[in-house]
Amino acid sequence: MPSTKEIKTHMESVGETRKITNAMYLIASTKLRRARQELENTRPYFEALQGEIKRIFRTAGNVDSHYFYPPQGAPPLNGTYGCLVITADKGLAGAYNQNAIKRAMELLNAHPDTKLFVVGEYGRRFFDSHRIPIEHSFLYTAQNPTMMRAREISALLLDGFDRGELQKIYVVYTDMENSMSFQARCSRLLPFHRKIFTDTAEHERQVRETFEFLPDVRTVLNSMMPSYVSGFIYSALIDSFCCEQNARMTAMDSANQNAENLLTELSLQYNRVRQAGITQEITEISAGAKAQRQKKER
């Protein structure tokens, strides 16, 4: 059985760890609120951009663009794929990183001819340790997603897509479904399905005006798609960052609760050992006093 000094040292160690996990919980909650606010500030622009693309499709009808899936009957797109994998820079976030890596590995197993583009130190270390080649690693941190970085990623991916080096582009990220749950997704970024932009929601107005496109509708659409791709990647970066902080908050909250339970058990154990020590001392004193009395009586 450990001594009272050892138990007290253990309690102090758990208490210091609890301070760290509690601080990490508070930092993650602050980052989460800030990231959500940034996403809400930029969301209206990209929703309006998507609405304008829908208006082009509903006005011009069948638009020919290499950013969209070829019509039925065309040869399938079975060339080299590109995959943007978004992970965190560190762990301590539950299964957040493992779920994203799992989705990326599923795509690699299904289509080995896939070039990886990685954001986040965790993903870089995983693929390097498993000797999986990385086409491009974005060395800036995943802790500060910005629109400028999303444009840099978008420009690199679009360059490979426009030159025909990449037939399809996927994005592996973590989508926050609500404040309580999130899920790792592997979404195809390019080419788009026309149905995404041709379906009309109930709240959207039908287009009745006649539009004039200069120089032509294809050029106008192709000039808008890079901004839409950048917006999608920025949204994926922000969503992943929010999910990372949410997962870290959950992990740190669980660690705090475990620390509380461990301190309670250690406190009970400390009291038992201390009481046992006191009882033993009283017993020894009583036995010594009894022995002295017996000695005097003799």
Tab-separated table of C-alpha atoms in Angstrom:
chain	number	residue	atom	x	y	z
A	1	MET	CA	0.000	0.000	0.000
A	2	PRO	CA	1.406	3.449	-0.915
A	3	SER	CA	2.312	5.846	1.841
A	4	THR	CA	0.512	9.104	2.569
A	5	LYS	CA	3.403	11.041	1.003
A	6	GLU	CA	3.145	9.084	-2.245
A	7	ILE	CA	-0.632	9.536	-2.388
A	8	LYS	CA	-0.308	13.261	-1.686
A	9	THR	CA	2.290	13.614	-4.459
A	10	HIS	CA	-0.053	11.760	-6.829
A	11	MET	CA	-2.919	14.090	-5.883
A	12	GLU	CA	-0.777	17.149	-6.568
A	13	SER	CA	0.215	15.744	-9.965
A	14	VAL	CA	-3.424	15.089	-10.916
A	15	GLY	CA	-4.366	18.575	-9.740
A	16	GLU	CA	-1.700	20.170	-11.980
A	17	THR	CA	-2.879	18.087	-14.931
A	18	ARG	CA	-6.454	19.181	-14.284
A	19	LYS	CA	-5.369	22.829	-14.449
A	20	ILE	CA	-3.836	22.209	-17.896
A	21	THR	CA	-6.865	20.368	-19.278
A	22	ASN	CA	-9.211	23.031	-17.924
A	23	ALA	CA	-7.130	25.765	-19.568
A	24	MET	CA	-7.150	23.853	-22.878
A	25	TYR	CA	-10.934	23.529	-22.605
A	26	LEU	CA	-11.346	27.293	-22.176
A	27	ILE	CA	-8.950	28.066	-25.053
A	28	ALA	CA	-10.765	25.633	-27.372
A	29	SER	CA	-14.154	27.159	-26.524
A	30	THR	CA	-12.838	30.655	-27.322
A	31	LYS	CA	-11.370	29.545	-30.656
A	32	LEU	CA	-14.601	27.764	-31.523
A	33	ARG	CA	-16.724	30.880	-30.992
A	34	ARG	CA	-14.335	33.007	-33.051
A	35	ALA	CA	-14.204	30.516	-35.948
A	36	ARG	CA	-17.989	30.250	-36.058
A	37	GLN	CA	-18.275	34.013	-36.208
A	38	GLU	CA	-15.790	34.219	-39.090
A	39	LEU	CA	-17.735	31.574	-40.997
A	40	GLU	CA	-21.021	33.402	-40.450
A	41	ASN	CA	-19.448	36.643	-41.688
A	42	THR	CA	-18.354	35.105	-45.018
A	43	ARG	CA	-21.268	32.737	-45.620
A	44	PRO	CA	-23.622	35.331	-47.251
A	45	TYR	CA	-21.111	36.117	-50.020
A	46	PHE	CA	-20.712	32.492	-51.115
A	47	GLU	CA	-24.428	31.810	-50.834
A	48	ALA	CA	-25.038	34.773	-53.132
A	49	LEU	CA	-22.349	33.482	-55.525
A	50	GLN	CA	-23.988	30.051	-55.628
A	51	GLY	CA	-27.321	31.731	-56.271
A	52	GLU	CA	-25.900	33.612	-59.261
A	53	ILE	CA	-24.482	30.386	-60.708
A	54	LYS	CA	-27.920	28.817	-60.360
A	55	ARG	CA	-29.436	31.775	-62.194
A	56	ILE	CA	-26.987	31.258	-65.066
A	57	PHE	CA	-27.973	27.603	-65.386
A	58	ARG	CA	-31.679	28.303	-65.226
A	59	THR	CA	-31.349	31.118	-67.758
A	60	ALA	CA	-28.840	29.739	-70.257
A	61	GLY	CA	-29.892	26.103	-70.069
A	62	ASN	CA	-27.221	23.589	-71.016
A	63	VAL	CA	-23.853	25.254	-70.367
A	64	ASP	CA	-20.663	23.551	-71.516
A	65	SER	CA	-17.873	23.814	-68.921
A	66	HIS	CA	-15.047	21.486	-67.906
A	67	TYR	CA	-15.841	22.229	-64.260
A	68	PHE	CA	-18.995	20.096	-64.572
A	69	TYR	CA	-19.522	16.416	-65.179
A	70	PRO	CA	-19.671	15.527	-68.879
A	71	PRO	CA	-23.104	14.595	-70.223
A	72	GLN	CA	-24.291	11.014	-70.278
A	73	GLY	CA	-22.524	8.812	-72.778
A	74	ALA	CA	-19.152	10.516	-72.376
A	75	PRO	CA	-16.083	8.472	-71.314
A	76	PRO	CA	-15.779	8.017	-67.524
A	77	LEU	CA	-13.232	10.070	-65.571
A	78	ASN	CA	-10.762	7.407	-64.417
A	79	GLY	CA	-7.492	9.306	-64.421
A	80	THR	CA	-5.467	10.657	-61.526
A	81	TYR	CA	-7.419	12.010	-58.584
A	82	GLY	CA	-6.426	14.755	-56.190
A	83	CYS	CA	-7.376	14.665	-52.523
A	84	LEU	CA	-7.110	17.547	-50.069
A	85	VAL	CA	-6.873	16.107	-46.541
A	86	ILE	CA	-7.549	18.507	-43.665
A	87	THR	CA	-6.284	17.449	-40.243
A	88	ALA	CA	-5.150	19.198	-37.072
A	89	ASP	CA	-1.638	20.160	-36.041
A	90	LYS	CA	-1.780	18.140	-32.819
A	91	GLY	CA	-3.769	15.481	-31.034
A	92	LEU	CA	-5.712	15.621	-27.763
A	93	ALA	CA	-8.923	15.890	-29.794
A	94	GLY	CA	-10.486	12.456	-29.446
A	95	ALA	CA	-10.985	10.608	-32.734
A	96	TYR	CA	-11.041	13.793	-34.855
A	97	ASN	CA	-7.774	13.158	-36.722
A	98	GLN	CA	-8.235	9.397	-36.972
A	99	ASN	CA	-11.640	9.761	-38.635
A	100	ALA	CA	-10.267	12.119	-41.308
A	101	ILE	CA	-7.297	9.821	-41.961
A	102	LYS	CA	-9.665	6.858	-42.239
A	103	ARG	CA	-11.681	8.612	-44.971
A	104	ALA	CA	-8.521	9.469	-46.887
A	105	MET	CA	-7.271	5.867	-46.690
A	106	GLU	CA	-10.614	4.591	-47.981
A	107	LEU	CA	-10.211	6.796	-51.063
A	108	LEU	CA	-6.588	5.659	-51.538
A	109	ASN	CA	-7.598	2.005	-51.311
A	110	ALA	CA	-10.428	2.480	-53.802
A	111	HIS	CA	-8.325	4.562	-56.215
A	112	PRO	CA	-4.550	4.142	-55.670
A	113	ASP	CA	-3.724	6.735	-58.343
A	114	THR	CA	-4.521	9.625	-56.001
A	115	LYS	CA	-2.276	12.569	-55.206
A	116	LEU	CA	-2.468	13.848	-51.642
A	117	PHE	CA	-2.536	17.509	-50.657
A	118	VAL	CA	-2.309	17.770	-46.874
A	119	VAL	CA	-3.177	20.501	-44.392
A	120	GLY	CA	-2.185	19.867	-40.775
A	121	GLU	CA	0.903	18.467	-39.057
A	122	TYR	CA	-0.915	15.349	-37.852
A	123	GLY	CA	-1.743	14.257	-41.395
A	124	ARG	CA	1.779	14.989	-42.623
A	125	ARG	CA	3.326	12.844	-39.894
A	126	PHE	CA	0.870	10.010	-40.459
A	127	PHE	CA	1.490	9.726	-44.198
A	128	ASP	CA	5.263	10.148	-43.763
A	129	SER	CA	5.391	7.425	-41.102
A	130	HIS	CA	3.414	5.054	-43.357
A	131	ARG	CA	5.567	5.946	-46.384
A	132	ILE	CA	2.629	7.293	-48.359
A	133	PRO	CA	3.823	9.966	-50.817
A	134	ILE	CA	2.415	13.475	-50.466
A	135	GLU	CA	2.102	15.576	-53.605
A	136	HIS	CA	2.062	18.888	-51.727
A	137	SER	CA	2.071	19.757	-48.042
A	138	PHE	CA	0.780	23.159	-46.999
A	139	LEU	CA	3.203	24.087	-44.261
A	140	TYR	CA	1.156	26.800	-42.612
A	141	THR	CA	-0.741	25.878	-39.495
A	142	ALA	CA	-4.273	24.519	-39.545
A	143	GLN	CA	-5.034	26.596	-36.440
A	144	ASN	CA	-5.647	29.809	-38.358
A	145	PRO	CA	-7.774	29.198	-41.484
A	146	THR	CA	-8.068	32.307	-43.641
A	147	MET	CA	-9.546	33.129	-47.011
A	148	MET	CA	-6.082	33.923	-48.376
A	149	ARG	CA	-4.882	30.417	-47.587
A	150	ALA	CA	-8.045	28.928	-49.069
A	151	ARG	CA	-7.319	30.803	-52.316
A	152	GLU	CA	-3.744	29.466	-52.347
A	153	ILE	CA	-4.992	25.903	-51.955
A	154	SER	CA	-7.706	26.464	-54.552
A	155	ALA	CA	-5.229	27.917	-57.063
A	156	LEU	CA	-2.928	24.894	-56.760
A	157	LEU	CA	-5.746	22.370	-57.128
A	158	LEU	CA	-7.391	24.236	-60.004
A	159	ASP	CA	-4.071	24.484	-61.828
A	160	GLY	CA	-3.738	20.689	-61.842
A	161	PHE	CA	-7.399	20.295	-62.804
A	162	ASP	CA	-7.248	22.832	-65.657
A	163	ARG	CA	-4.113	21.235	-67.101
A	164	GLY	CA	-5.770	17.809	-67.039
A	165	GLU	CA	-3.361	16.322	-64.477
A	166	LEU	CA	-6.236	15.734	-62.039
A	167	GLN	CA	-9.489	14.248	-63.315
A	168	LYS	CA	-11.312	14.584	-60.004
A	169	ILE	CA	-10.628	16.500	-56.807
A	170	TYR	CA	-11.861	15.365	-53.401
A	171	VAL	CA	-11.792	17.122	-50.060
A	172	VAL	CA	-11.553	15.117	-46.829
A	173	TYR	CA	-12.720	17.298	-43.966
A	174	THR	CA	-14.853	17.121	-40.831
A	175	ASP	CA	-18.324	18.592	-41.070
A	176	MET	CA	-20.020	19.950	-37.972
A	177	GLU	CA	-23.616	18.791	-38.297
A	178	ASN	CA	-24.613	20.571	-35.084
A	179	SER	CA	-23.056	21.684	-31.813
A	180	MET	CA	-23.147	18.126	-30.467
A	181	SER	CA	-22.077	15.942	-33.415
A	182	PHE	CA	-19.655	16.047	-36.332
A	183	GLN	CA	-18.661	13.619	-39.060
A	184	ALA	CA	-15.642	13.140	-41.319
A	185	ARG	CA	-16.602	13.431	-44.996
A	186	CYS	CA	-14.966	12.769	-48.337
A	187	SER	CA	-16.688	15.169	-50.749
A	188	ARG	CA	-15.985	15.492	-54.447
A	189	LEU	CA	-15.093	19.098	-55.166
A	190	LEU	CA	-14.543	18.882	-58.938
A	191	PRO	CA	-16.149	18.256	-61.319
A	192	PHE	CA	-19.543	19.441	-60.124
A	193	HIS	CA	-22.841	17.757	-60.743
A	194	ARG	CA	-25.136	20.069	-62.661
A	195	LYS	CA	-27.992	19.055	-60.405
A	196	ILE	CA	-26.423	21.049	-57.551
A	197	PHE	CA	-27.011	24.282	-59.446
A	198	THR	CA	-30.164	23.421	-61.351
A	199	ASP	CA	-32.371	22.441	-58.411
A	200	THR	CA	-34.513	25.306	-57.193
A	201	ALA	CA	-35.312	25.681	-53.532
A	202	GLU	CA	-38.748	26.778	-52.451
A	203	HIS	CA	-37.511	30.156	-51.212
A	204	GLU	CA	-35.673	30.963	-54.464
A	205	ARG	CA	-37.400	33.017	-57.114
A	206	GLN	CA	-37.692	31.756	-60.639
A	207	VAL	CA	-35.703	33.753	-63.205
A	208	ARG	CA	-37.886	35.410	-65.818
A	209	GLU	CA	-35.553	38.182	-67.043
A	210	THR	CA	-33.359	37.727	-70.101
A	211	PHE	CA	-29.626	37.988	-69.370
A	212	GLU	CA	-26.879	39.023	-71.738
A	213	PHE	CA	-23.480	37.396	-71.100
A	214	LEU	CA	-20.283	39.063	-72.305
A	215	PRO	CA	-18.233	37.716	-73.962
A	216	ASP	CA	-20.193	34.456	-73.564
A	217	VAL	CA	-21.886	32.401	-70.855
A	218	ARG	CA	-19.065	29.848	-70.644
A	219	THR	CA	-16.444	32.524	-69.949
A	220	VAL	CA	-18.625	34.135	-67.302
A	221	LEU	CA	-19.254	30.814	-65.584
A	222	ASN	CA	-15.599	29.754	-65.687
A	223	SER	CA	-14.568	33.058	-64.129
A	224	MET	CA	-16.994	32.514	-61.240
A	225	MET	CA	-16.121	28.903	-60.437
A	226	PRO	CA	-12.640	29.571	-58.916
A	227	SER	CA	-14.265	31.870	-56.346
A	228	TYR	CA	-16.840	29.208	-55.574
A	229	VAL	CA	-14.116	26.565	-55.165
A	230	SER	CA	-12.176	28.879	-52.854
A	231	GLY	CA	-15.322	29.400	-50.806
A	232	PHE	CA	-15.904	25.655	-50.516
A	233	ILE	CA	-12.331	25.047	-49.355
A	234	TYR	CA	-12.525	27.930	-46.883
A	235	SER	CA	-15.756	26.532	-45.501
A	236	ALA	CA	-14.127	23.085	-45.186
A	237	LEU	CA	-11.148	24.607	-43.338
A	238	ILE	CA	-13.408	26.488	-40.940
A	239	ASP	CA	-15.708	23.499	-40.400
A	240	SER	CA	-12.729	21.250	-39.678
A	241	PHE	CA	-11.248	23.811	-37.307
A	242	CYS	CA	-14.564	24.146	-35.456
A	243	CYS	CA	-14.890	20.365	-35.195
A	244	GLU	CA	-11.317	20.098	-33.915
A	245	GLN	CA	-12.003	22.614	-31.153
A	246	ASN	CA	-15.313	20.950	-30.341
A	247	ALA	CA	-13.615	17.550	-30.140
A	248	ARG	CA	-10.856	19.005	-27.961
A	249	MET	CA	-13.437	20.578	-25.654
A	250	THR	CA	-15.148	17.199	-25.302
A	251	ALA	CA	-11.842	15.419	-24.665
A	252	MET	CA	-10.708	17.993	-22.109
A	253	ASP	CA	-14.076	17.952	-20.365
A	254	SER	CA	-13.845	14.170	-20.105
A	255	ALA	CA	-10.288	14.509	-18.789
A	256	ASN	CA	-11.472	17.015	-16.156
A	257	GLN	CA	-14.207	14.653	-15.005
A	258	ASN	CA	-11.747	11.752	-14.835
A	259	ALA	CA	-9.366	13.924	-12.817
A	260	GLU	CA	-12.163	14.806	-10.407
A	261	ASN	CA	-13.052	11.131	-9.971
A	262	LEU	CA	-9.404	10.192	-9.501
A	263	LEU	CA	-8.899	12.938	-6.905
A	264	THR	CA	-11.956	11.720	-5.026
A	265	GLU	CA	-10.615	8.159	-4.968
A	266	LEU	CA	-7.137	9.332	-3.965
A	267	SER	CA	-8.596	11.502	-1.219
A	268	LEU	CA	-10.490	8.519	0.212
A	269	GLN	CA	-7.401	6.350	-0.056
A	270	TYR	CA	-5.309	9.061	1.609
A	271	ASN	CA	-7.775	9.331	4.479
A	272	ARG	CA	-7.853	5.546	4.928
A	273	VAL	CA	-4.060	5.281	4.966
A	274	ARG	CA	-3.777	8.256	7.306
A	275	GLN	CA	-6.442	6.839	9.640
A	276	ALA	CA	-4.719	3.457	9.564
A	277	GLY	CA	-1.442	5.139	10.477
A	278	ILE	CA	-3.072	7.010	13.354
A	279	THR	CA	-4.751	3.828	14.565
A	280	GLN	CA	-1.455	1.970	14.438
A	281	GLU	CA	0.293	4.722	16.384
A	282	ILE	CA	-2.453	4.692	19.050
A	283	THR	CA	-2.218	0.915	19.213
A	284	GLU	CA	1.558	1.045	19.642
A	285	ILE	CA	1.274	3.726	22.337
A	286	SER	CA	-1.388	1.732	24.187
A	287	ALA	CA	0.670	-1.433	23.923
A	288	GLY	CA	3.748	0.382	25.198
A	289	ALA	CA	1.825	1.899	28.124
A	290	LYS	CA	0.377	-1.499	29.006
A	291	ALA	CA	3.822	-3.041	28.918
A	292	GLN	CA	5.161	-0.352	31.237
A	293	ARG	CA	2.340	-0.917	33.696
A	294	GLN	CA	2.937	-4.658	33.674
A	295	LYS	CA	6.630	-4.062	34.263
A	296	LYS	CA	5.928	-1.852	37.316
A	297	GLU	CA	3.484	-4.372	38.766
A	298	ARG	CA	6.179	-7.010	38.678
